[in-house]
Structure formats: C-alpha cells, structure tokens
Amino acid sequence: DSAEKKLTQTKDAEFAEREKSPLRTYTGPTAYGTLGLSFPKTWSAYIDEGGGANNPLNGFLNPSFVPGVQANSQKYNVALRFQVLGTSYTTNVRALDAQVKAGKIKTTAYEAPKVKGTVGVRVDGQVATGKQGSMVILPLRDKTLKVWTESPQFATDFDTIILPNLTFVP
C-alpha cells in the first residue's frame, strides 16, 4: 500500500511538471526594456503596465489564479513577481545593505544567461517582510528590473524556467 501511494505521488508530480509545458511568454513594453518572461502555461498573470513613474511595470504570476493584488502584498506568497522601478539600480541595491548586515539576506553577483554583459545582484532570503525567496535585481537603463519569487515552494521554477528564459534590452 505504501509503495502504491509513493508511485501515485511520483506520477502526480511528473504530471504536474509536464503540464507546465509549453511555456507561455509575456513581452513588456519597449519603453521598459521589452522585458521577456517565460512561465509555465498553468500559471495566470496580472500585469499592470501603467503604474506611473515610480513603478511603471508591476506583475504577479501564480499557478491557477492570481490572488487579489492588494491582499496579495500582505498574506499571499505568489510564485513570481516582477517590477520595473523608476529608481536607479544603485539606489535599489544600496537599500539592501541593512538587510545584508542583519543577516536576513545573502547577495551574489548575477548575470542573466540571455542578457550577456548586464550584471546585477541575486538576493536569497527575506525578499519582503515575512516572505522567504529569491530575487534578481538588474540595471535597466535609468531604471531597475526586479524579478522574484516569494516562496521556497517556487524556487525550482524560478531557477529552471524563469531566470534561464529572462530577456530584456538593457
């Protein structure tokens, strides 16, 4: 009975992974670097492309459905978030200093595989208050691109699907 249950769980996991393909792709506005994100076809997206000067591009992606965006920031850990911020890369990276010193996050240099020559930073740990995950922060002209997951549950998708397929025009 235990072996049969384990086989069922294995088959269910394999099916869930296969269901993610083929990937869907979001392509953002040219003004914000023509951001290209590929994500599992089983995910839904909510993307605000008119957020004003401070946050001109703001996206939420999650399996099945995206919880309410206002509630989302508080209690839900979505699979993927991305933002183009109207502030400089340097400003955004400096803002991490206190968290690094407090041991809440670890940072390492990061270069997107499909955007050679643009080096940013990868953040692992507390990506938002009460949310553990991974984030990549990259310079985008006079702005900043942030892409992150808010839950370790989605770390594999972040590392094997999202980041390897990330594109933008720096």
Tab-separated table of C-alpha atoms in Angstrom:
chain	number	residue	atom	x	y	z
A	1	ASP	CA	0.000	0.000	0.000
A	2	SER	CA	2.848	2.368	0.863
A	3	ALA	CA	4.662	1.568	-2.398
A	4	GLU	CA	1.476	2.172	-4.381
A	5	LYS	CA	0.907	5.509	-2.623
A	6	LYS	CA	4.511	6.561	-3.332
A	7	LEU	CA	4.141	5.603	-7.019
A	8	THR	CA	0.934	7.666	-7.245
A	9	GLN	CA	2.675	10.676	-5.685
A	10	THR	CA	5.613	10.299	-8.099
A	11	LYS	CA	3.278	10.058	-11.116
A	12	ASP	CA	1.283	13.103	-9.908
A	13	ALA	CA	4.487	15.139	-9.555
A	14	GLU	CA	5.682	14.101	-13.029
A	15	PHE	CA	2.291	15.037	-14.499
A	16	ALA	CA	2.362	18.448	-12.795
A	17	GLU	CA	5.820	19.148	-14.257
A	18	ARG	CA	4.745	18.058	-17.779
A	19	GLU	CA	1.617	20.222	-17.549
A	20	LYS	CA	3.805	23.349	-17.239
A	21	SER	CA	4.948	22.960	-20.869
A	22	PRO	CA	4.873	24.522	-23.353
A	23	LEU	CA	5.788	27.766	-21.646
A	24	ARG	CA	3.829	30.989	-22.149
A	25	THR	CA	5.682	34.251	-22.699
A	26	TYR	CA	4.961	37.798	-21.593
A	27	THR	CA	6.609	40.605	-23.566
A	28	GLY	CA	6.615	44.012	-21.922
A	29	PRO	CA	6.515	47.480	-23.464
A	30	THR	CA	9.592	48.722	-25.370
A	31	ALA	CA	9.808	51.775	-23.103
A	32	TYR	CA	10.634	49.440	-20.212
A	33	GLY	CA	13.222	47.257	-21.913
A	34	THR	CA	10.924	44.854	-23.788
A	35	LEU	CA	11.019	42.506	-20.816
A	36	GLY	CA	10.515	38.886	-21.848
A	37	LEU	CA	9.380	36.362	-19.245
A	38	SER	CA	8.565	32.745	-19.992
A	39	PHE	CA	6.480	30.935	-17.406
A	40	PRO	CA	4.512	27.680	-17.013
A	41	LYS	CA	1.287	27.595	-19.037
A	42	THR	CA	-0.572	26.543	-15.869
A	43	TRP	CA	0.121	29.960	-14.292
A	44	SER	CA	-2.063	33.039	-14.514
A	45	ALA	CA	-0.791	36.602	-14.688
A	46	TYR	CA	-1.887	40.038	-13.574
A	47	ILE	CA	0.302	42.742	-15.125
A	48	ASP	CA	-0.059	46.484	-14.657
A	49	GLU	CA	1.786	48.322	-17.439
A	50	GLY	CA	0.677	51.803	-16.398
A	51	GLY	CA	1.876	52.198	-12.839
A	52	GLY	CA	3.339	55.692	-13.240
A	53	ALA	CA	6.903	56.971	-12.903
A	54	ASN	CA	7.828	55.145	-9.680
A	55	ASN	CA	6.611	51.691	-10.691
A	56	PRO	CA	5.794	51.678	-14.418
A	57	LEU	CA	5.571	47.865	-14.700
A	58	ASN	CA	4.286	45.536	-11.998
A	59	GLY	CA	3.479	41.843	-12.492
A	60	PHE	CA	2.091	38.997	-10.406
A	61	LEU	CA	2.119	35.368	-11.631
A	62	ASN	CA	0.795	32.335	-9.801
A	63	PRO	CA	-0.443	28.799	-10.523
A	64	SER	CA	-4.151	28.649	-11.416
A	65	PHE	CA	-5.144	32.207	-10.386
A	66	VAL	CA	-3.593	35.397	-9.040
A	67	PRO	CA	-4.995	36.348	-5.632
A	68	GLY	CA	-6.272	39.920	-5.205
A	69	VAL	CA	-3.328	42.264	-5.751
A	70	GLN	CA	-3.970	44.390	-2.643
A	71	ALA	CA	-4.398	41.343	-0.394
A	72	ASN	CA	-1.506	39.721	-2.218
A	73	SER	CA	1.123	42.016	-0.794
A	74	GLN	CA	0.062	41.042	2.720
A	75	LYS	CA	-0.852	37.395	3.061
A	76	TYR	CA	-0.208	35.560	-0.207
A	77	ASN	CA	3.162	34.303	-1.423
A	78	VAL	CA	2.880	34.416	-5.199
A	79	ALA	CA	5.026	32.249	-7.443
A	80	LEU	CA	6.551	35.177	-9.327
A	81	ARG	CA	6.657	38.939	-9.024
A	82	PHE	CA	8.373	41.400	-11.305
A	83	GLN	CA	8.695	45.160	-11.378
A	84	VAL	CA	10.390	47.862	-13.341
A	85	LEU	CA	11.133	50.624	-10.863
A	86	GLY	CA	11.662	54.270	-11.782
A	87	THR	CA	14.682	54.474	-9.457
A	88	SER	CA	18.290	53.656	-10.328
A	89	TYR	CA	19.901	50.257	-9.849
A	90	THR	CA	22.458	51.747	-7.425
A	91	THR	CA	19.703	53.179	-5.221
A	92	ASN	CA	17.871	49.843	-5.089
A	93	VAL	CA	20.985	47.800	-4.315
A	94	ARG	CA	22.135	50.208	-1.600
A	95	ALA	CA	18.746	49.780	0.063
A	96	LEU	CA	19.700	46.133	0.725
A	97	ASP	CA	22.736	46.975	2.884
A	98	ALA	CA	20.903	46.901	6.228
A	99	GLN	CA	19.301	43.523	5.454
A	100	VAL	CA	22.673	42.051	4.466
A	101	LYS	CA	24.266	43.336	7.689
A	102	ALA	CA	21.353	41.942	9.727
A	103	GLY	CA	21.827	38.525	8.083
A	104	LYS	CA	18.305	38.491	6.616
A	105	ILE	CA	19.556	38.131	3.032
A	106	LYS	CA	22.589	36.907	1.118
A	107	THR	CA	23.636	38.645	-2.109
A	108	THR	CA	25.718	37.390	-5.040
A	109	ALA	CA	26.544	38.815	-8.463
A	110	TYR	CA	24.137	37.681	-11.192
A	111	GLU	CA	24.153	37.833	-14.982
A	112	ALA	CA	21.015	36.745	-16.866
A	113	PRO	CA	22.059	33.962	-19.293
A	114	LYS	CA	20.259	35.619	-22.239
A	115	VAL	CA	21.386	39.190	-21.423
A	116	LYS	CA	25.172	38.941	-21.551
A	117	GLY	CA	27.168	41.806	-20.100
A	118	THR	CA	24.460	43.075	-17.761
A	119	VAL	CA	25.452	42.191	-14.219
A	120	GLY	CA	23.127	42.654	-11.293
A	121	VAL	CA	22.626	41.003	-7.945
A	122	ARG	CA	20.815	37.900	-6.736
A	123	VAL	CA	19.225	38.072	-3.301
A	124	ASP	CA	18.332	34.954	-1.320
A	125	GLY	CA	16.463	35.107	1.987
A	126	GLN	CA	13.813	37.548	3.172
A	127	VAL	CA	12.711	39.169	-0.103
A	128	ALA	CA	9.856	41.014	1.622
A	129	THR	CA	8.633	41.242	5.185
A	130	GLY	CA	7.712	37.714	6.245
A	131	LYS	CA	8.459	36.256	2.806
A	132	GLN	CA	11.411	33.975	2.056
A	133	GLY	CA	12.525	33.509	-1.529
A	134	SER	CA	14.934	34.611	-4.220
A	135	MET	CA	15.190	37.861	-6.174
A	136	VAL	CA	17.248	39.140	-9.065
A	137	ILE	CA	17.839	42.892	-9.389
A	138	LEU	CA	19.256	44.147	-12.692
A	139	PRO	CA	20.061	47.580	-14.112
A	140	LEU	CA	17.667	48.658	-16.880
A	141	ARG	CA	18.845	51.974	-18.343
A	142	ASP	CA	17.999	54.619	-15.684
A	143	LYS	CA	15.576	52.186	-14.039
A	144	THR	CA	15.743	48.877	-12.178
A	145	LEU	CA	14.299	45.466	-13.026
A	146	LYS	CA	13.351	43.218	-10.101
A	147	VAL	CA	12.174	39.616	-10.585
A	148	TRP	CA	11.465	37.404	-7.583
A	149	THR	CA	9.642	34.514	-6.017
A	150	GLU	CA	8.054	34.914	-2.600
A	151	SER	CA	8.139	31.277	-1.557
A	152	PRO	CA	10.729	28.467	-1.488
A	153	GLN	CA	7.960	26.295	-2.995
A	154	PHE	CA	8.577	28.028	-6.356
A	155	ALA	CA	12.394	28.176	-6.177
A	156	THR	CA	12.861	25.360	-8.701
A	157	ASP	CA	10.590	27.043	-11.271
A	158	PHE	CA	12.386	30.351	-10.631
A	159	ASP	CA	15.820	28.793	-11.196
A	160	THR	CA	14.991	26.389	-14.050
A	161	ILE	CA	12.261	28.193	-16.016
A	162	ILE	CA	12.077	31.917	-15.190
A	163	LEU	CA	15.733	33.001	-14.933
A	164	PRO	CA	17.141	30.951	-17.865
A	165	ASN	CA	14.485	32.471	-20.178
A	166	LEU	CA	14.576	36.063	-18.897
A	167	THR	CA	15.282	38.634	-21.613
A	168	PHE	CA	15.303	42.427	-21.817
A	169	VAL	CA	17.028	45.227	-23.686
A	170	PRO	CA	19.317	46.957	-21.150
